[in-house]
Short mmCIF file of C-alpha atoms and ligand atoms in Angstrom, two decimals:
data_model
loop_
_atom_site.label_atom_id
_atom_site.label_comp_id
_atom_site.label_asym_id
_atom_site.label_seq_id
_atom_site.Cartn_x
_atom_site.Cartn_y
_atom_site.Cartn_z
CA MET A 135 -18.27 18.61 7.96
CA ASP A 136 -14.79 17.08 8.32
CA ASN A 137 -14.43 19.35 11.45
CA LEU A 138 -17.45 17.17 12.93
CA LEU A 139 -16.12 13.89 11.53
CA SER A 140 -13.23 14.60 13.49
CA LEU A 141 -14.80 14.37 16.95
CA ARG A 142 -15.01 10.64 16.08
CA PRO A 143 -12.45 8.31 17.01
CA SER A 144 -12.63 6.44 13.60
CA TRP A 145 -10.80 7.70 10.68
CA CYS A 146 -8.76 6.51 7.96
CA GLU A 147 -5.11 7.68 6.41
CA ILE A 148 -4.74 8.45 2.70
CA ASP A 149 -1.34 8.65 1.76
CA LEU A 150 -0.73 11.42 -0.91
CA SER A 151 2.77 10.39 -1.74
CA ALA A 152 1.02 6.88 -3.11
CA VAL A 153 -0.93 9.23 -5.75
CA GLN A 154 2.57 10.85 -6.53
CA SER A 155 4.53 7.45 -7.00
CA ASN A 156 1.45 6.05 -8.79
CA ILE A 157 1.78 8.77 -11.53
CA GLN A 158 5.39 8.58 -11.51
CA ALA A 159 5.36 4.79 -12.34
CA LEU A 160 2.82 5.31 -14.97
CA LYS A 161 4.73 7.90 -16.57
CA SER A 162 7.77 6.01 -16.50
CA LEU A 163 5.79 3.30 -18.12
CA LEU A 164 4.51 5.39 -20.80
CA GLY A 165 7.36 7.76 -21.88
CA PRO A 166 7.12 11.22 -22.16
CA MET A 167 4.75 11.57 -25.40
CA ILE A 168 1.28 10.23 -23.75
CA HIS A 169 -0.81 12.58 -21.61
CA ILE A 170 -2.20 11.52 -18.53
CA TYR A 171 -5.69 12.86 -17.86
CA MET A 172 -6.12 11.33 -14.24
CA CYS A 173 -9.67 10.15 -13.63
CA LEU A 174 -11.03 11.45 -10.26
CA LYS A 175 -14.73 9.98 -9.98
CA SER A 176 -16.61 9.22 -6.89
CA ASP A 177 -14.54 12.06 -4.85
CA ALA A 178 -11.57 10.25 -6.01
CA CYS A 179 -12.23 6.72 -5.01
CA GLY A 180 -13.79 8.00 -1.68
CA CYS A 181 -10.10 9.65 -1.06
CA GLY A 182 -11.01 13.09 -1.28
CA ILE A 183 -11.37 15.01 -4.72
CA ILE A 184 -9.37 18.06 -3.66
CA PRO A 185 -6.15 16.81 -2.04
CA VAL A 186 -6.12 13.98 -4.18
CA ALA A 187 -5.89 16.52 -7.31
CA THR A 188 -3.47 18.86 -5.83
CA ALA A 189 -0.96 16.05 -4.95
CA ALA A 190 -1.57 14.67 -8.47
CA SER A 191 -1.16 18.11 -10.10
CA LYS A 192 2.35 18.64 -8.73
CA SER A 193 3.43 15.34 -10.16
CA GLY A 194 3.32 16.00 -13.65
CA VAL A 195 -0.32 14.76 -14.87
CA ASP A 196 -1.19 16.82 -17.51
CA GLY A 197 -4.97 16.78 -16.72
CA PHE A 198 -8.07 15.88 -15.15
CA ALA A 199 -11.23 13.88 -15.84
CA PHE A 200 -13.80 14.40 -13.40
CA GLY A 201 -17.49 12.81 -13.09
CA ASN A 202 -19.42 16.03 -12.36
CA ILE A 203 -19.45 19.59 -12.55
CA ASP A 204 -19.34 20.38 -8.93
CA LYS A 205 -16.13 18.60 -7.99
CA ALA A 206 -14.68 19.94 -10.73
CA ILE A 207 -15.41 23.56 -9.70
CA GLU A 208 -14.28 23.09 -6.52
CA CYS A 209 -11.15 21.90 -7.65
CA ARG A 210 -10.82 25.07 -9.89
CA GLN A 211 -11.45 26.89 -6.68
CA ALA A 212 -8.80 25.19 -4.67
CA GLY A 213 -6.14 26.41 -7.63
CA ILE A 214 -6.07 23.39 -9.93
CA THR A 215 -4.78 24.79 -12.98
CA GLN A 216 -4.65 21.50 -15.37
CA PRO A 217 -7.32 21.12 -18.42
CA ILE A 218 -10.31 19.47 -16.71
CA LEU A 219 -12.50 17.05 -18.82
CA VAL A 220 -15.93 16.45 -17.82
CA TYR A 221 -17.71 13.18 -18.27
CA PRO A 222 -21.01 13.07 -19.79
CA SER A 223 -23.32 15.00 -16.92
CA CYS A 224 -23.97 18.45 -18.11
CA LEU A 225 -26.73 20.26 -19.90
CA PRO A 226 -26.20 22.92 -22.26
CA GLU A 227 -27.52 25.41 -19.63
CA SER A 228 -24.17 25.23 -18.05
CA ALA A 229 -22.59 26.47 -21.05
CA SER A 230 -21.26 29.38 -19.35
CA ILE A 231 -20.27 28.68 -16.15
CA LEU A 232 -18.56 25.87 -17.70
CA ALA A 233 -16.38 28.24 -19.89
CA GLU A 234 -15.99 30.49 -16.85
CA TYR A 235 -13.71 27.76 -15.24
CA ARG A 236 -12.41 26.59 -18.22
CA LEU A 237 -13.89 23.27 -18.02
CA MET A 238 -14.71 20.79 -20.91
CA PRO A 239 -17.98 19.12 -21.15
CA THR A 240 -18.46 15.68 -23.25
CA LEU A 241 -20.92 15.85 -26.31
CA SER A 242 -22.26 12.76 -28.00
CA THR A 243 -24.95 13.45 -30.51
CA ALA A 244 -25.75 15.97 -33.19
CA ASN A 245 -28.03 16.84 -31.43
CA GLU A 246 -26.45 18.12 -28.53
CA VAL A 247 -24.04 19.61 -30.73
CA THR A 248 -26.75 21.75 -31.88
CA MET A 249 -27.90 22.52 -28.56
CA TRP A 250 -24.80 23.22 -26.80
CA GLU A 251 -23.85 25.86 -29.75
CA ALA A 252 -27.15 27.62 -29.26
CA ALA A 253 -26.18 28.16 -25.41
CA LEU A 254 -23.24 29.85 -26.58
CA ASN A 255 -22.16 33.30 -27.00
CA GLN A 256 -18.52 32.19 -26.05
CA PRO A 257 -15.94 29.58 -27.16
CA LEU A 258 -15.84 26.30 -25.53
CA LYS A 259 -13.62 23.46 -25.48
CA ILE A 260 -15.53 20.78 -25.86
CA PHE A 261 -14.87 16.59 -25.96
CA LEU A 262 -16.41 14.33 -28.38
CA LYS A 263 -17.24 10.86 -26.96
CA ILE A 264 -17.27 7.60 -29.33
CA ASP A 265 -19.70 4.85 -27.73
CA SER A 266 -17.66 1.96 -29.09
CA GLY A 267 -20.01 -0.84 -27.38
CA SER A 268 -21.13 0.14 -23.93
CA PHE A 269 -24.11 1.74 -24.99
CA ARG A 270 -23.82 4.93 -22.35
CA ALA A 271 -22.97 8.41 -23.66
CA GLY A 272 -20.96 8.87 -26.99
CA ALA A 273 -21.64 8.79 -30.84
CA PHE A 274 -22.04 5.43 -32.21
CA PRO A 275 -19.26 4.65 -34.71
CA ASN A 276 -21.61 5.56 -37.74
CA GLN A 277 -22.88 9.04 -36.27
CA SER A 278 -19.10 10.05 -35.02
CA LEU A 279 -18.08 11.73 -38.40
CA ALA A 280 -21.22 13.87 -38.65
CA ALA A 281 -20.89 14.84 -35.21
CA ALA A 282 -17.57 16.12 -35.69
CA LYS A 283 -18.54 17.80 -38.78
CA MET A 284 -20.67 19.68 -37.03
CA ILE A 285 -18.37 20.72 -34.13
CA LYS A 286 -15.80 21.87 -36.98
CA GLN A 287 -18.31 24.06 -38.42
CA SER A 288 -19.57 25.73 -35.24
CA LYS A 289 -18.80 29.08 -34.25
CA TRP A 290 -18.04 28.36 -30.67
CA LEU A 291 -17.16 25.03 -30.20
CA GLN A 292 -13.75 24.20 -30.21
CA LEU A 293 -12.74 20.40 -30.31
CA ALA A 294 -10.12 19.69 -27.71
CA GLY A 295 -10.34 15.81 -27.92
CA VAL A 296 -12.09 12.71 -28.87
CA TYR A 297 -12.15 9.84 -26.17
CA GLY A 298 -13.74 6.52 -25.62
CA HIS A 299 -14.26 4.07 -22.89
CA THR A 300 -14.26 0.32 -22.73
CA MET A 301 -16.57 -1.88 -20.66
CA GLY A 302 -14.02 -5.02 -20.68
CA SER A 303 -12.59 -4.60 -16.91
CA TYR A 304 -15.71 -4.13 -14.89
CA GLY A 305 -16.89 -7.64 -15.08
CA PHE A 306 -18.33 -7.42 -18.45
CA ASP A 307 -15.88 -9.63 -20.28
CA SER A 308 -16.55 -12.00 -23.28
CA PRO A 309 -14.24 -13.08 -25.50
CA GLY A 310 -13.60 -10.54 -28.41
CA TYR A 311 -15.78 -7.73 -27.00
CA GLU A 312 -13.07 -5.70 -25.51
CA GLN A 313 -10.63 -5.92 -28.82
CA GLU A 314 -14.12 -5.34 -30.98
CA GLN A 315 -14.68 -1.76 -28.85
CA LEU A 316 -11.20 -0.88 -28.91
CA ASN A 317 -11.35 -1.29 -33.01
CA ALA A 318 -14.65 0.10 -33.50
CA PHE A 319 -13.25 3.37 -31.54
CA THR A 320 -9.90 3.69 -33.58
CA GLY A 321 -11.93 3.01 -36.65
CA ALA A 322 -14.13 5.92 -35.87
CA LEU A 323 -11.30 7.90 -34.87
CA ALA A 324 -9.55 7.23 -38.29
CA ASP A 325 -12.79 8.65 -39.95
CA ILE A 326 -12.83 11.78 -38.31
CA GLU A 327 -9.10 12.15 -39.04
CA THR A 328 -9.70 11.72 -42.82
CA LEU A 329 -11.87 14.94 -42.51
CA GLY A 330 -8.32 16.92 -41.79
CA ILE A 331 -9.62 17.09 -37.93
CA LYS A 332 -6.77 16.00 -36.07
CA PRO A 333 -8.22 16.15 -32.13
CA PRO A 334 -5.57 17.04 -29.61
CA ILE A 335 -6.47 14.65 -27.43
CA ARG A 336 -7.03 10.72 -28.47
CA MET A 337 -8.07 8.58 -25.50
CA ILE A 338 -9.23 4.94 -24.94
CA SER A 339 -7.40 3.57 -21.94
CA SER A 340 -8.72 3.44 -18.67
CA SER A 341 -6.84 1.68 -15.87
CA ALA A 342 -7.56 -2.08 -17.51
CA THR A 343 -6.85 -0.85 -20.83
CA VAL A 344 -3.89 1.14 -20.32
CA LEU A 345 -2.42 -2.15 -18.86
CA LYS A 346 -3.55 -4.79 -21.44
CA TYR A 347 -3.29 -2.68 -24.48
CA PRO A 348 0.17 -0.79 -24.96
CA GLU A 349 -1.46 -0.26 -28.87
CA VAL A 350 -4.17 1.92 -27.99
CA ASP A 351 -2.34 4.24 -25.67
CA LEU A 352 -2.82 6.80 -28.63
CA ASN A 353 -1.24 10.13 -27.12
CA SER A 354 -3.31 10.49 -24.10
CA VAL A 355 -4.88 7.75 -21.24
CA ASP A 356 -7.43 8.63 -18.46
CA PRO A 357 -7.07 5.84 -15.58
CA GLY A 358 -8.58 6.42 -12.60
CA ARG A 359 -8.36 3.60 -10.25
CA LEU A 360 -5.12 2.32 -10.84
CA LEU A 361 -3.19 5.85 -10.20
CA MET A 362 -5.46 5.25 -6.71
CA GLY A 363 -3.69 2.15 -6.05
CA ILE A 364 -6.18 -0.20 -6.74
CA ASN A 365 -3.97 -3.24 -8.35
CA PHE A 366 -4.66 -5.37 -11.50
CA ASP A 367 -2.83 -8.01 -10.74
CA ALA A 368 -4.78 -10.57 -13.49
CA ILE A 369 -3.39 -8.48 -16.26
CA ASP A 370 0.33 -9.12 -17.06
CA GLU A 371 0.84 -7.50 -20.23
CA ARG A 372 2.40 -4.56 -18.64
CA LYS A 373 3.66 -4.26 -15.04
CA ILE A 374 3.82 -1.27 -12.75
CA ASP A 375 4.48 -0.94 -9.18
CA ILE A 376 1.15 0.84 -7.71
CA ARG A 377 0.81 1.66 -4.16
CA PRO A 378 -2.51 1.96 -2.54
CA VAL A 379 -3.85 5.40 -1.45
CA LEU A 380 -5.77 3.98 1.19
CA HIS A 381 -3.24 3.65 4.04
CA ALA A 382 -5.01 2.88 7.16
CA ILE A 383 -8.10 2.27 8.68
CA LYS A 384 -8.40 2.99 12.56
CA SER A 385 -10.46 3.24 15.44
CA LYS A 386 -10.13 3.29 19.75
CA LEU A 387 -11.52 1.43 22.09
CA ILE A 388 -14.41 3.38 23.72
CA MET A 389 -15.19 0.70 25.91
CA VAL A 390 -13.64 -2.35 27.85
CA LYS A 391 -15.37 -4.82 30.15
CA ASP A 392 -15.26 -8.23 31.77
CA VAL A 393 -18.09 -10.85 31.01
CA SER A 394 -18.63 -13.87 32.63
CA GLU A 395 -21.79 -16.45 33.54
CA GLU A 396 -22.16 -14.39 36.75
CA THR A 397 -23.06 -10.68 35.00
CA GLY A 398 -26.62 -11.77 35.42
CA ALA A 399 -27.30 -11.40 31.84
CA PRO A 400 -27.67 -14.49 29.77
CA PHE A 401 -24.92 -15.23 27.04
CA PRO A 402 -26.71 -14.22 23.24
CA PRO A 403 -27.09 -17.37 20.98
CA PHE A 404 -24.47 -15.50 18.71
CA PHE A 405 -21.84 -15.64 21.02
CA LYS A 406 -19.38 -18.88 20.01
CA LYS A 407 -17.79 -21.12 22.85
CA PRO A 408 -15.22 -20.66 24.37
CA PHE A 409 -17.59 -17.35 25.59
CA PRO A 410 -15.12 -14.16 25.65
CA LYS A 411 -13.59 -13.45 29.06
CA LYS A 412 -13.60 -9.51 28.22
CA ILE A 413 -15.15 -7.65 25.34
CA GLY A 414 -14.22 -4.29 24.21
CA LEU A 415 -16.28 -1.69 21.59
CA ILE A 416 -15.24 0.20 18.88
CA PRO A 417 -17.57 3.10 17.15
CA PHE A 418 -17.38 1.65 13.48
CA GLY A 419 -19.93 -0.71 11.71
CA TRP A 420 -21.33 -1.46 8.44
CA GLY A 421 -23.26 2.48 8.34
CA ASP A 422 -19.20 3.35 7.96
CA GLY A 423 -18.09 0.79 5.22
CA TYR A 424 -17.63 -2.47 7.36
CA PRO A 425 -19.52 -5.48 5.10
CA ILE A 426 -22.64 -6.42 6.84
CA SER A 427 -22.23 -9.81 6.19
CA SER A 428 -18.61 -10.62 7.52
CA PRO A 429 -16.77 -13.62 7.17
CA GLN A 430 -16.49 -15.66 10.67
CA ASP A 431 -12.55 -15.08 10.81
CA THR A 432 -12.97 -11.51 10.77
CA TYR A 433 -10.27 -9.74 13.11
CA VAL A 434 -8.30 -6.60 14.14
CA LEU A 435 -5.40 -5.46 15.79
CA ILE A 436 -5.03 -3.83 19.41
CA ASN A 437 -1.15 -3.12 20.65
CA GLY A 438 0.28 -5.39 18.16
CA GLN A 439 -1.85 -8.26 18.46
CA LYS A 440 -4.68 -9.83 16.49
CA ALA A 441 -8.14 -9.87 18.52
CA PRO A 442 -11.03 -11.59 16.73
CA VAL A 443 -14.27 -9.42 15.80
CA ILE A 444 -17.22 -10.97 17.31
CA LEU A 445 -20.04 -11.12 14.85
CA PRO A 446 -22.64 -9.77 14.19
CA ILE A 447 -21.39 -6.11 13.68
CA HIS A 448 -23.93 -3.24 14.06
CA SER A 449 -24.68 0.03 12.18
CA GLU A 450 -22.37 2.05 14.35
CA ILE A 451 -20.54 -0.55 16.81
CA MET A 452 -18.82 -3.96 17.16
CA ARG A 453 -17.66 -5.73 19.65
CA ILE A 454 -13.59 -7.24 19.85
CA ASP A 455 -12.84 -10.21 22.01
CA LEU A 456 -10.17 -8.61 24.26
CA THR A 457 -9.97 -12.21 26.03
CA ASN A 458 -6.21 -12.55 24.82
CA ILE A 459 -5.06 -8.81 25.16
CA LYS A 460 -5.41 -8.02 29.05
CA SER A 461 -3.67 -4.93 28.69
CA ALA A 462 -6.37 -3.33 26.52
CA ALA A 463 -7.94 -0.38 27.75
CA ILE A 464 -10.14 2.47 27.10
CA GLY A 465 -8.66 4.79 24.21
CA ASP A 466 -6.52 2.20 22.76
CA GLU A 467 -5.98 2.50 19.16
CA VAL A 468 -7.46 -0.58 16.96
CA THR A 469 -6.25 -1.01 13.53
CA LEU A 470 -8.69 -2.08 10.72
CA MET A 471 -6.28 -2.18 8.42
CA GLY A 472 -2.52 -0.71 8.77
CA THR A 473 0.15 -1.55 10.86
CA SER A 474 0.09 -1.97 15.14
CA GLY A 475 3.20 -3.17 16.43
CA ASN A 476 4.69 -6.28 14.20
CA GLU A 477 1.61 -6.83 12.74
CA ARG A 478 0.27 -5.65 9.45
CA ILE A 479 -3.01 -5.99 7.72
CA ASP A 480 -2.70 -4.34 4.49
CA LEU A 481 -5.41 -3.87 1.64
CA SER A 482 -5.27 -7.13 0.16
CA ASP A 483 -5.74 -8.76 3.85
CA LEU A 484 -8.63 -6.89 4.36
CA ALA A 485 -9.88 -7.72 0.58
CA ARG A 486 -9.79 -11.23 1.77
CA ILE A 487 -10.95 -10.58 5.52
CA TRP A 488 -14.07 -8.89 4.37
CA GLY A 489 -14.97 -10.89 1.03
CA MET A 490 -14.49 -7.57 -1.21
CA ASP A 491 -12.77 -6.21 -3.50
CA HIS A 492 -9.84 -3.15 -3.21
CA PHE A 493 -12.15 -0.88 -4.97
CA SER A 494 -15.18 -1.25 -3.42
CA ILE A 495 -13.40 -1.29 0.15
CA GLN A 496 -11.71 2.28 -0.69
CA ASN A 497 -14.68 3.53 -1.95
CA ALA A 498 -16.96 2.69 0.75
CA ILE A 499 -14.61 3.52 3.49
CA GLY A 500 -13.31 6.85 2.35
CA GLN A 501 -16.95 8.28 1.39
CA LYS A 502 -17.91 7.85 5.17
CA LEU A 503 -14.93 8.14 7.71
CA GLN A 504 -12.73 11.19 8.46
CA ARG A 505 -9.77 11.56 6.60
CA VAL A 506 -6.43 12.08 7.47
CA TYR A 507 -3.73 12.86 4.90
CA ILE A 508 -0.52 11.85 5.33
CA ASN A 509 2.80 12.70 3.36
CA MET A 510 1.29 15.83 1.73
CA PRO A 511 3.33 16.80 -0.80
CA LYS A 512 5.08 20.53 -0.30
C1 LIG B 289 -14.29 5.75 -14.82
C2 LIG B 289 -13.75 6.31 -16.54
C3 LIG B 289 -12.88 6.01 -16.71
C4 LIG B 289 -11.37 5.32 -15.65
O1 LIG B 289 -11.67 4.19 -14.91
P1 LIG B 289 -11.06 3.29 -14.49
O2 LIG B 289 -11.21 1.81 -14.48
O3 LIG B 289 -10.98 3.79 -12.94
O4 LIG B 289 -9.39 3.68 -14.84
C5 LIG B 289 -11.95 6.38 -17.84
N1 LIG B 289 -12.58 6.90 -18.79
C6 LIG B 289 -14.20 6.93 -18.50
C7 LIG B 289 -14.88 7.68 -19.74
C8 LIG B 289 -14.92 6.43 -17.57
O5 LIG B 289 -16.18 6.79 -17.28
#
């Protein structure tokens, strides 16, 4: 598919050196004793799971956490050797293929322990998840002891770790909720440890938690967005220098034409005065991740100059006002994000221009456009 996408003159640039420097920055923040399980959900926030995992695996991550089994297997096939945790998304029927690829699924309930044990005829490392207040997968704190006991007594299941996930940083904050979730998790973990079970991996910190609650680093963390360069400026308990992995979004002019009152075509009502004298088109629209309802002052860069976008944009195409860029010609590069001459639109500028957050931009753009990787690790 990537080959066919490369026929289109629109693309995004993914900077793999940013993946590496973000991991290094987190490692120096946490020190050598804390394991980093890099979370690569949603095709690594739209940046492509295999190149990102490959770069990360050369930068000292201790393991990976994936949302689904298919991407985890693809990464194994691509040569990733680190431990891989698969978040809740698998059925016991995939137990033997998980074992074959050394993937560790997540179990939640006593019932699941029984089902997975019955599906196996070989050892399988698994994680137990504790649901400390998100009401998704995981054993509730009052059920986790029983589930851990059953895993300990099982023939084939080997407990690789216990983890949880808090819902504080996804727009669901309310006073005390995050702290209560953390307390419920660490309490349940302590109960399990009183059984004489010491889970090798103990983990509750995603991006926002690792920045805000240093006291729950435990012995492992599983941030995703932070390592992909999404910044969390609103949190200042811990500071870390993070670089965006999405480096640039580019297209090319596929048409340029002069316009005037004399064309024989009426000016459309959505053109604002003064009317443009020259327009260009780029093959990039809301189907590619551009927001359908964009703010009025949206612009792009061409030959180092700002050029306004003429709204509305369409599914695959948008108009650019080239009145002030006399030199603009078919084939010229158009920068939606990145550097052009002395001008620059960075991810934060784009978030403001598009009225979207960093994560949603990266996710929307990377899933749909051709991805050009820069600064590939050796
Ligand atoms: C998504 C997820 C993470 C990573 O979250 P970020 O906010 O991207 O750091 C960590 N753990 C679990 C269980 C998740 O589902």
